[in-house]
PDB file of C-alpha atoms in Angstrom:
ATOM      1  CA  MET S   1     105.495  74.631 143.104  1.00  0.00           C
ATOM      2  CA  THR S   2     109.086  74.538 141.614  1.00  0.00           C
ATOM      3  CA  SER S   3     111.290  77.754 143.152  1.00  0.00           C
ATOM      4  CA  PRO S   4     112.526  80.265 140.291  1.00  0.00           C
ATOM      5  CA  GLU S   5     115.978  79.947 139.430  1.00  0.00           C
ATOM      6  CA  LEU S   6     118.006  82.732 141.018  1.00  0.00           C
ATOM      7  CA  LEU S   7     120.773  84.611 139.373  1.00  0.00           C
ATOM      8  CA  ARG S   8     123.501  86.582 141.082  1.00  0.00           C
ATOM      9  CA  PHE S   9     123.870  90.290 140.277  1.00  0.00           C
ATOM     10  CA  CYS S  10     126.832  92.788 141.160  1.00  0.00           C
ATOM     11  CA  LEU S  11     125.485  96.326 141.965  1.00  0.00           C
ATOM     12  CA  THR S  12     127.648  99.603 142.166  1.00  0.00           C
ATOM     13  CA  VAL S  13     125.931 101.637 144.811  1.00  0.00           C
ATOM     14  CA  GLN S  14     126.351 105.517 145.497  1.00  0.00           C
ATOM     15  CA  TYR S  15     124.917 107.180 148.598  1.00  0.00           C
ATOM     16  CA  ASP S  16     125.044 110.244 150.769  1.00  0.00           C
ATOM     17  CA  GLY S  17     125.751 108.646 154.058  1.00  0.00           C
ATOM     18  CA  SER S  18     124.383 111.637 156.282  1.00  0.00           C
ATOM     19  CA  PRO S  19     121.018 110.242 157.135  1.00  0.00           C
ATOM     20  CA  PHE S  20     122.176 106.782 157.614  1.00  0.00           C
ATOM     21  CA  HIS S  21     123.580 104.762 160.708  1.00  0.00           C
ATOM     22  CA  GLY S  22     126.295 103.486 158.430  1.00  0.00           C
ATOM     23  CA  TRP S  23     126.136 100.556 155.808  1.00  0.00           C
ATOM     24  CA  GLN S  24     125.130  97.243 157.845  1.00  0.00           C
ATOM     25  CA  ARG S  25     121.711  96.463 158.760  1.00  0.00           C
ATOM     26  CA  GLN S  26     120.478  97.320 162.190  1.00  0.00           C
ATOM     27  CA  LYS S  27     117.027  96.647 164.051  1.00  0.00           C
ATOM     28  CA  ALA S  28     116.262  99.920 164.910  1.00  0.00           C
ATOM     29  CA  ASP S  29     118.252 102.453 162.622  1.00  0.00           C
ATOM     30  CA  ARG S  30     117.922 103.386 159.224  1.00  0.00           C
ATOM     31  CA  THR S  31     120.880 102.010 157.044  1.00  0.00           C
ATOM     32  CA  VAL S  32     122.052 101.630 153.443  1.00  0.00           C
ATOM     33  CA  GLN S  33     122.144  97.763 153.571  1.00  0.00           C
ATOM     34  CA  GLY S  34     118.448  97.995 155.135  1.00  0.00           C
ATOM     35  CA  GLU S  35     117.027 100.451 152.514  1.00  0.00           C
ATOM     36  CA  LEU S  36     118.388  98.133 149.705  1.00  0.00           C
ATOM     37  CA  GLU S  37     116.904  95.170 151.113  1.00  0.00           C
ATOM     38  CA  ALA S  38     113.545  96.776 152.021  1.00  0.00           C
ATOM     39  CA  VAL S  39     113.529  97.342 148.150  1.00  0.00           C
ATOM     40  CA  LEU S  40     114.220  94.103 146.924  1.00  0.00           C
ATOM     41  CA  LEU S  41     111.435  92.826 149.322  1.00  0.00           C
ATOM     42  CA  GLU S  42     108.795  94.984 147.637  1.00  0.00           C
ATOM     43  CA  LEU S  43     110.097  93.996 144.108  1.00  0.00           C
ATOM     44  CA  THR S  44     110.727  90.241 144.605  1.00  0.00           C
ATOM     45  CA  ARG S  45     108.081  89.547 147.376  1.00  0.00           C
ATOM     46  CA  ALA S  46     111.047  87.706 149.279  1.00  0.00           C
ATOM     47  CA  ARG S  47     113.831  88.645 151.571  1.00  0.00           C
ATOM     48  CA  ARG S  48     116.967  89.221 149.381  1.00  0.00           C
ATOM     49  CA  PRO S  49     120.246  89.795 151.355  1.00  0.00           C
ATOM     50  CA  VAL S  50     122.587  92.210 150.121  1.00  0.00           C
ATOM     51  CA  VAL S  51     126.215  91.758 150.591  1.00  0.00           C
ATOM     52  CA  GLY S  52     128.512  94.622 150.452  1.00  0.00           C
ATOM     53  CA  SER S  53     132.295  94.910 149.983  1.00  0.00           C
ATOM     54  CA  GLY S  54     132.716  96.417 153.230  1.00  0.00           C
ATOM     55  CA  ARG S  55     130.874  98.274 155.807  1.00  0.00           C
ATOM     56  CA  THR S  56     130.925 102.282 156.201  1.00  0.00           C
ATOM     57  CA  ASP S  57     130.195 103.906 159.629  1.00  0.00           C
ATOM     58  CA  THR S  58     127.521 106.409 160.336  1.00  0.00           C
ATOM     59  CA  GLY S  59     128.010 109.660 158.169  1.00  0.00           C
ATOM     60  CA  VAL S  60     130.164 108.186 155.453  1.00  0.00           C
ATOM     61  CA  HIS S  61     129.481 108.301 151.845  1.00  0.00           C
ATOM     62  CA  ALA S  62     130.261 105.860 148.675  1.00  0.00           C
ATOM     63  CA  LEU S  63     130.767 106.676 145.245  1.00  0.00           C
ATOM     64  CA  GLY S  64     131.414 103.203 144.407  1.00  0.00           C
ATOM     65  CA  GLN S  65     130.212 100.770 146.942  1.00  0.00           C
ATOM     66  CA  VAL S  66     129.848  97.155 145.496  1.00  0.00           C
ATOM     67  CA  ALA S  67     127.293  94.601 146.524  1.00  0.00           C
ATOM     68  CA  SER S  68     125.705  91.399 145.392  1.00  0.00           C
ATOM     69  CA  VAL S  69     122.219  90.130 145.618  1.00  0.00           C
ATOM     70  CA  GLU S  70     120.383  87.026 144.083  1.00  0.00           C
ATOM     71  CA  VAL S  71     116.918  87.640 142.548  1.00  0.00           C
ATOM     72  CA  PRO S  72     114.847  85.487 140.392  1.00  0.00           C
ATOM     73  CA  GLU S  73     116.115  84.713 136.957  1.00  0.00           C
ATOM     74  CA  ARG S  74     113.155  86.836 135.235  1.00  0.00           C
ATOM     75  CA  TRP S  75     114.913  89.951 136.092  1.00  0.00           C
ATOM     76  CA  SER S  76     117.661  91.482 133.610  1.00  0.00           C
ATOM     77  CA  ALA S  77     120.430  93.804 134.752  1.00  0.00           C
ATOM     78  CA  ALA S  78     118.730  97.011 133.172  1.00  0.00           C
ATOM     79  CA  GLN S  79     115.118  95.991 134.799  1.00  0.00           C
ATOM     80  CA  LEU S  80     116.619  95.586 138.091  1.00  0.00           C
ATOM     81  CA  ARG S  81     118.422  98.849 138.240  1.00  0.00           C
ATOM     82  CA  SER S  82     115.728 100.835 136.807  1.00  0.00           C
ATOM     83  CA  ALA S  83     113.087  99.379 139.166  1.00  0.00           C
ATOM     84  CA  MET S  84     115.509  99.965 142.386  1.00  0.00           C
ATOM     85  CA  ASN S  85     116.438 103.356 141.297  1.00  0.00           C
ATOM     86  CA  ALA S  86     112.362 104.056 141.248  1.00  0.00           C
ATOM     87  CA  ARG S  87     111.853 103.143 144.626  1.00  0.00           C
ATOM     88  CA  LEU S  88     115.076 103.869 146.494  1.00  0.00           C
ATOM     89  CA  PRO S  89     115.237 107.124 148.802  1.00  0.00           C
ATOM     90  CA  ALA S  90     117.143 110.147 146.930  1.00  0.00           C
ATOM     91  CA  GLU S  91     120.166 109.564 148.979  1.00  0.00           C
ATOM     92  CA  ILE S  92     120.952 106.241 147.305  1.00  0.00           C
ATOM     93  CA  TRP S  93     121.468 105.424 143.615  1.00  0.00           C
ATOM     94  CA  VAL S  94     122.378 102.200 142.037  1.00  0.00           C
ATOM     95  CA  SER S  95     124.851 103.420 139.219  1.00  0.00           C
ATOM     96  CA  GLU S  96     125.462 100.011 137.544  1.00  0.00           C
ATOM     97  CA  VAL S  97     124.188  96.327 137.742  1.00  0.00           C
ATOM     98  CA  ARG S  98     125.818  93.439 136.159  1.00  0.00           C
ATOM     99  CA  ARG S  99     125.742  89.640 135.991  1.00  0.00           C
ATOM    100  CA  ALA S 100     128.261  88.273 138.574  1.00  0.00           C
ATOM    101  CA  ALA S 101     129.926  85.118 138.065  1.00  0.00           C
ATOM    102  CA  PRO S 102     129.144  82.152 140.114  1.00  0.00           C
ATOM    103  CA  GLY S 103     130.362  82.611 143.822  1.00  0.00           C
ATOM    104  CA  PHE S 104     131.285  86.176 143.438  1.00  0.00           C
ATOM    105  CA  HIS S 105     131.615  87.837 146.873  1.00  0.00           C
ATOM    106  CA  PRO S 106     132.278  91.477 146.978  1.00  0.00           C
ATOM    107  CA  ARG S 107     134.028  91.539 150.068  1.00  0.00           C
ATOM    108  CA  TYR S 108     136.470  88.545 149.873  1.00  0.00           C
ATOM    109  CA  ASP S 109     137.195  88.843 146.072  1.00  0.00           C
ATOM    110  CA  ALA S 110     138.226  92.461 146.118  1.00  0.00           C
ATOM    111  CA  ILE S 111     141.858  93.277 145.449  1.00  0.00           C
ATOM    112  CA  THR S 112     142.055  96.941 146.384  1.00  0.00           C
ATOM    113  CA  ARG S 113     139.664  99.373 147.589  1.00  0.00           C
ATOM    114  CA  SER S 114     140.052 103.031 147.312  1.00  0.00           C
ATOM    115  CA  TYR S 115     138.921 106.003 149.511  1.00  0.00           C
ATOM    116  CA  GLU S 116     138.682 109.697 149.317  1.00  0.00           C
ATOM    117  CA  TYR S 117     138.811 112.294 152.047  1.00  0.00           C
ATOM    118  CA  ARG S 118     137.893 115.963 151.506  1.00  0.00           C
ATOM    119  CA  LEU S 119     138.809 118.842 152.845  1.00  0.00           C
ATOM    120  CA  GLY S 120     137.043 122.515 152.584  1.00  0.00           C
ATOM    121  CA  THR S 121     139.849 125.043 152.955  1.00  0.00           C
ATOM    122  CA  ASP S 122     137.658 128.347 151.914  1.00  0.00           C
ATOM    123  CA  ARG S 123     135.119 129.928 153.972  1.00  0.00           C
ATOM    124  CA  GLU S 124     132.333 128.676 151.373  1.00  0.00           C
ATOM    125  CA  ALA S 125     133.191 125.145 153.124  1.00  0.00           C
ATOM    126  CA  ALA S 126     130.743 126.460 155.876  1.00  0.00           C
ATOM    127  CA  SER S 127     127.877 126.724 153.409  1.00  0.00           C
ATOM    128  CA  PRO S 128     124.955 123.989 154.379  1.00  0.00           C
ATOM    129  CA  PHE S 129     125.248 122.838 150.485  1.00  0.00           C
ATOM    130  CA  CYS S 130     129.218 121.902 151.327  1.00  0.00           C
ATOM    131  CA  GLN S 131     129.561 120.866 154.888  1.00  0.00           C
ATOM    132  CA  ARG S 132     127.740 117.588 154.488  1.00  0.00           C
ATOM    133  CA  TRP S 133     130.418 116.062 152.220  1.00  0.00           C
ATOM    134  CA  CYS S 134     133.583 117.647 153.535  1.00  0.00           C
ATOM    135  CA  TRP S 135     135.685 118.693 156.404  1.00  0.00           C
ATOM    136  CA  ASN S 136     135.512 122.436 156.924  1.00  0.00           C
ATOM    137  CA  THR S 137     138.988 123.429 157.814  1.00  0.00           C
ATOM    138  CA  SER S 138     138.687 127.172 156.714  1.00  0.00           C
ATOM    139  CA  GLU S 139     139.361 128.484 160.206  1.00  0.00           C
ATOM    140  CA  ASP S 140     142.830 126.912 160.390  1.00  0.00           C
ATOM    141  CA  SER S 141     143.737 125.680 156.715  1.00  0.00           C
ATOM    142  CA  PRO S 142     146.434 123.195 156.709  1.00  0.00           C
ATOM    143  CA  ASP S 143     149.631 123.644 154.717  1.00  0.00           C
ATOM    144  CA  PRO S 144     149.356 121.765 151.396  1.00  0.00           C
ATOM    145  CA  ARG S 145     153.126 120.988 151.546  1.00  0.00           C
ATOM    146  CA  LEU S 146     153.069 119.360 154.849  1.00  0.00           C
ATOM    147  CA  LEU S 147     149.926 117.388 153.948  1.00  0.00           C
ATOM    148  CA  ALA S 148     151.700 115.906 150.685  1.00  0.00           C
ATOM    149  CA  GLU S 149     155.051 115.186 152.627  1.00  0.00           C
ATOM    150  CA  ALA S 150     153.056 113.222 155.282  1.00  0.00           C
ATOM    151  CA  ALA S 151     151.052 111.436 152.762  1.00  0.00           C
ATOM    152  CA  GLN S 152     154.135 109.925 150.902  1.00  0.00           C
ATOM    153  CA  MET S 153     155.228 108.613 153.949  1.00  0.00           C
ATOM    154  CA  ILE S 154     152.077 106.216 154.201  1.00  0.00           C
ATOM    155  CA  LYS S 155     152.815 104.322 150.939  1.00  0.00           C
ATOM    156  CA  GLY S 156     154.300 100.674 151.462  1.00  0.00           C
ATOM    157  CA  GLU S 157     153.240  97.604 153.485  1.00  0.00           C
ATOM    158  CA  ARG S 158     153.534  97.884 157.365  1.00  0.00           C
ATOM    159  CA  SER S 159     151.569  97.501 160.378  1.00  0.00           C
ATOM    160  CA  PHE S 160     148.934 100.586 160.952  1.00  0.00           C
ATOM    161  CA  ARG S 161     148.010  99.604 164.383  1.00  0.00           C
ATOM    162  CA  SER S 162     148.800 103.096 165.286  1.00  0.00           C
ATOM    163  CA  PHE S 163     146.243 104.492 162.969  1.00  0.00           C
ATOM    164  CA  ALA S 164     143.259 102.325 163.909  1.00  0.00           C
ATOM    165  CA  LYS S 165     140.410 102.232 166.618  1.00  0.00           C
ATOM    166  CA  ALA S 166     141.197  99.750 169.695  1.00  0.00           C
ATOM    167  CA  GLY S 167     140.204  96.154 169.259  1.00  0.00           C
ATOM    168  CA  GLN S 168     141.281  95.377 165.853  1.00  0.00           C
ATOM    169  CA  PRO S 169     140.201  91.895 164.272  1.00  0.00           C
ATOM    170  CA  THR S 170     142.570  88.832 164.581  1.00  0.00           C
ATOM    171  CA  ARG S 171     143.483  88.720 160.933  1.00  0.00           C
ATOM    172  CA  GLY S 172     146.128  91.231 161.281  1.00  0.00           C
ATOM    173  CA  GLU S 173     147.475  94.925 161.395  1.00  0.00           C
ATOM    174  CA  ARG S 174     149.412  95.017 158.224  1.00  0.00           C
ATOM    175  CA  CYS S 175     147.990  96.924 155.074  1.00  0.00           C
ATOM    176  CA  ARG S 176     149.746  97.638 151.662  1.00  0.00           C
ATOM    177  CA  VAL S 177     149.100 101.038 150.661  1.00  0.00           C
ATOM    178  CA  MET S 178     149.738 101.763 146.913  1.00  0.00           C
ATOM    179  CA  GLU S 179     148.568 105.270 146.499  1.00  0.00           C
ATOM    180  CA  SER S 180     148.635 107.798 149.058  1.00  0.00           C
ATOM    181  CA  ALA S 181     148.469 111.555 147.698  1.00  0.00           C
ATOM    182  CA  TRP S 182     146.623 115.120 148.396  1.00  0.00           C
ATOM    183  CA  SER S 183     145.551 116.975 145.278  1.00  0.00           C
ATOM    184  CA  PRO S 184     143.307 120.054 144.875  1.00  0.00           C
ATOM    185  CA  TRP S 185     139.539 119.667 145.067  1.00  0.00           C
ATOM    186  CA  SER S 186     136.612 122.144 144.308  1.00  0.00           C
ATOM    187  CA  THR S 187     133.698 122.193 146.742  1.00  0.00           C
ATOM    188  CA  GLY S 188     131.548 123.679 143.858  1.00  0.00           C
ATOM    189  CA  ALA S 189     131.675 126.968 145.658  1.00  0.00           C
ATOM    190  CA  GLY S 190     135.435 127.382 146.730  1.00  0.00           C
ATOM    191  CA  PRO S 191     138.502 125.738 146.875  1.00  0.00           C
ATOM    192  CA  GLY S 192     139.563 122.303 148.725  1.00  0.00           C
ATOM    193  CA  LEU S 193     141.875 119.469 149.186  1.00  0.00           C
ATOM    194  CA  ARG S 194     141.266 115.769 149.033  1.00  0.00           C
ATOM    195  CA  PHE S 195     143.185 112.762 149.982  1.00  0.00           C
ATOM    196  CA  LEU S 196     143.103 109.632 147.823  1.00  0.00           C
ATOM    197  CA  ILE S 197     144.371 106.384 149.194  1.00  0.00           C
ATOM    198  CA  THR S 198     144.261 102.913 147.772  1.00  0.00           C
ATOM    199  CA  ALA S 199     145.210  99.658 149.679  1.00  0.00           C
ATOM    200  CA  ASP S 200     144.625  95.941 149.918  1.00  0.00           C
ATOM    201  CA  ARG S 201     142.842  96.180 153.164  1.00  0.00           C
ATOM    202  CA  TYR S 202     142.057  98.868 156.039  1.00  0.00           C
ATOM    203  CA  LEU S 203     141.860  98.824 159.829  1.00  0.00           C
ATOM    204  CA  HIS S 204     138.694 100.207 161.375  1.00  0.00           C
ATOM    205  CA  HIS S 205     138.748 104.130 161.185  1.00  0.00           C
ATOM    206  CA  MET S 206     142.365 103.898 159.667  1.00  0.00           C
ATOM    207  CA  VAL S 207     141.710 106.539 157.025  1.00  0.00           C
ATOM    208  CA  ARG S 208     140.041 108.976 159.407  1.00  0.00           C
ATOM    209  CA  TYR S 209     142.963 108.593 161.799  1.00  0.00           C
ATOM    210  CA  LEU S 210     145.438 109.276 159.040  1.00  0.00           C
ATOM    211  CA  VAL S 211     143.708 112.201 157.609  1.00  0.00           C
ATOM    212  CA  GLY S 212     143.315 113.783 161.176  1.00  0.00           C
ATOM    213  CA  THR S 213     147.041 113.134 162.180  1.00  0.00           C
ATOM    214  CA  MET S 214     148.015 114.687 158.718  1.00  0.00           C
ATOM    215  CA  VAL S 215     145.936 117.622 159.235  1.00  0.00           C
ATOM    216  CA  GLU S 216     147.435 118.434 162.624  1.00  0.00           C
ATOM    217  CA  VAL S 217     150.888 118.166 161.434  1.00  0.00           C
ATOM    218  CA  ALA S 218     149.894 120.430 158.467  1.00  0.00           C
ATOM    219  CA  ARG S 219     148.331 122.925 160.809  1.00  0.00           C
ATOM    220  CA  GLY S 220     151.898 123.185 162.731  1.00  0.00           C
ATOM    221  CA  ARG S 221     150.351 121.536 166.112  1.00  0.00           C
ATOM    222  CA  ARG S 222     152.783 118.548 165.921  1.00  0.00           C
ATOM    223  CA  PRO S 223     155.816 118.004 164.038  1.00  0.00           C
ATOM    224  CA  LEU S 224     156.222 115.951 160.650  1.00  0.00           C
ATOM    225  CA  GLN S 225     158.244 113.467 162.227  1.00  0.00           C
ATOM    226  CA  ASP S 226     155.265 112.558 164.537  1.00  0.00           C
ATOM    227  CA  MET S 227     153.650 110.931 161.159  1.00  0.00           C
ATOM    228  CA  ARG S 228     156.993 108.938 160.624  1.00  0.00           C
ATOM    229  CA  ASP S 229     157.227 107.583 164.193  1.00  0.00           C
ATOM    230  CA  LEU S 230     153.755 106.532 164.271  1.00  0.00           C
ATOM    231  CA  LEU S 231     154.062 104.704 161.139  1.00  0.00           C
ATOM    232  CA  GLU S 232     157.634 103.007 161.840  1.00  0.00           C
ATOM    233  CA  HIS S 233     156.958 102.472 165.883  1.00  0.00           C
ATOM    234  CA  PRO S 234     153.381 101.026 165.961  1.00  0.00           C
ATOM    235  CA  GLY S 235     151.997 100.367 169.405  1.00  0.00           C
ATOM    236  CA  GLY S 236     154.455 102.929 171.002  1.00  0.00           C
ATOM    237  CA  SER S 237     153.641 105.726 173.530  1.00  0.00           C
ATOM    238  CA  LEU S 238     153.148 108.436 170.897  1.00  0.00           C
ATOM    239  CA  VAL S 239     149.418 108.618 169.845  1.00  0.00           C
ATOM    240  CA  THR S 240     147.649 109.977 166.724  1.00  0.00           C
ATOM    241  CA  SER S 241     145.371 113.194 166.675  1.00  0.00           C
ATOM    242  CA  PRO S 242     141.721 112.544 166.756  1.00  0.00           C
ATOM    243  CA  PRO S 243     140.165 110.960 163.825  1.00  0.00           C
ATOM    244  CA  ALA S 244     138.794 113.200 161.044  1.00  0.00           C
ATOM    245  CA  PRO S 245     135.151 113.572 161.014  1.00  0.00           C
ATOM    246  CA  PRO S 246     133.301 110.966 159.119  1.00  0.00           C
ATOM    247  CA  GLU S 247     131.405 113.446 156.784  1.00  0.00           C
ATOM    248  CA  GLY S 248     134.411 113.916 154.508  1.00  0.00           C
ATOM    249  CA  LEU S 249     134.997 110.299 153.676  1.00  0.00           C
ATOM    250  CA  PHE S 250     133.912 108.490 150.586  1.00  0.00           C
ATOM    251  CA  LEU S 251     134.365 104.947 149.347  1.00  0.00           C
ATOM    252  CA  ARG S 252     135.579 105.903 145.878  1.00  0.00           C
ATOM    253  CA  ARG S 253     136.206 102.380 144.344  1.00  0.00           C
ATOM    254  CA  VAL S 254     136.794  98.579 144.826  1.00  0.00           C
ATOM    255  CA  GLU S 255     138.612  96.866 142.313  1.00  0.00           C
ATOM    256  CA  TYR S 256     138.228  92.953 141.392  1.00  0.00           C
ATOM    257  CA  PRO S 257     140.055  90.462 139.212  1.00  0.00           C
ATOM    258  CA  PRO S 258     138.076  90.243 135.814  1.00  0.00           C
ATOM    259  CA  GLU S 259     137.240  86.847 135.960  1.00  0.00           C
ATOM    260  CA  ARG S 260     135.311  87.269 139.257  1.00  0.00           C
ATOM    261  CA  ILE S 261     132.504  89.415 137.248  1.00  0.00           C
ATOM    262  CA  GLY S 262     130.203  88.318 134.477  1.00  0.00           C
ATOM    263  CA  ASP S 263     128.741  89.867 131.416  1.00  0.00           C
ATOM    264  CA  HIS S 264     128.964  93.783 130.702  1.00  0.00           C
ATOM    265  CA  PRO S 265     126.860  95.967 133.021  1.00  0.00           C
ATOM    266  CA  ASP S 266     123.640  98.099 132.517  1.00  0.00           C
ATOM    267  CA  ARG S 267     125.458 101.374 133.331  1.00  0.00           C
ATOM    268  CA  ALA S 268     123.759 104.860 133.754  1.00  0.00           C
ATOM    269  CA  PRO S 269     125.121 107.313 131.233  1.00  0.00           C
ATOM    270  CA  GLN S 270     127.747 109.696 132.445  1.00  0.00           C
ATOM    271  CA  GLN S 271     126.780 113.062 133.720  1.00  0.00           C
ATOM    272  CA  ASP S 272     128.245 116.328 134.292  1.00  0.00           C
ATOM    273  CA  GLY S 273     129.644 116.871 137.694  1.00  0.00           C
ATOM    274  CA  ASP S 274     127.463 118.060 140.650  1.00  0.00           C
ATOM    275  CA  GLN S 275     127.916 118.910 144.051  1.00  0.00           C
ATOM    276  CA  TRP S 276     129.586 115.659 144.827  1.00  0.00           C
ATOM    277  CA  GLY S 277     132.394 116.294 142.425  1.00  0.00           C
ATOM    278  CA  SER S 278     131.351 114.147 139.405  1.00  0.00           C
ATOM    279  CA  ALA S 279     129.981 111.465 141.883  1.00  0.00           C
ATOM    280  CA  ARG S 280     127.757 109.917 139.219  1.00  0.00           C
ATOM    281  CA  THR S 281     130.721 109.244 137.009  1.00  0.00           C
ATOM    282  CA  GLN S 282     132.692 106.793 139.372  1.00  0.00           C
ATOM    283  CA  THR S 283     132.022 103.366 139.101  1.00  0.00           C
ATOM    284  CA  VAL S 284     133.501 100.064 140.172  1.00  0.00           C
ATOM    285  CA  GLU S 285     136.918  99.159 138.190  1.00  0.00           C
ATOM    286  CA  TRP S 286     138.053  95.844 137.280  1.00  0.00           C
ATOM    287  CA  SER S 287     141.766  94.843 137.422  1.00  0.00           C
ATOM    288  CA  ARG S 288     143.248  94.335 134.007  1.00  0.00           C
TER     289      ARG S 288
END
């Protein structure tokens, strides 16, 4: 019997990373990739590897993770999204499905990735309905002015070796940061702050080390000059502050050239903001 023709689809996936041991499939632990592949096995009666735009660590969330998968041609984008969402656990939601261009690769075709880090600065951040999705800093709230000054130093192209976990891959330490800024954010129960960063690539734990160090500066526990020195003199004797906890970090958006993506997507209708801060209205963005 002839095997059915396979079509490649691009998925935009949102997830609450709290119950998962990260994105990447593991033998013994529950992961986002593992859950997606289990549902696709049920739907198509065959193993369908899901390729993501990048890995997220244990406890890290996503508003716009991008992944690709090949399924038999009888599936339309709308059918695939509906069937997957009917079977996925409540913590994972496929917000968009579209046909991908031949050879599309979510990781290697990406132009930029954007992350968001959320701080809860009000006592309401200690609520169990908030603390899974932000870093509760209400006991010692950072100075927004110092956070803003530190964030401006990050923009540009340089080595971020100082802000990375040891043992980086051999493809280099340089990253080009196009956006780095703090802005007000609401937990839904009280005020907070969020850090937005967009770059062409990241080192391991880079965003969390940046946030952890900026918060220590903004709490007055180390001078602002430390931030500048860590950026301008990577690999020196000065070390960063501990990384910010994973629960405040979200993969927000991945951007691609338009020619790498196929037809118009099947997309969920926009909904009003919720505890995630309009999480279900965030989708992958395409370069224009």
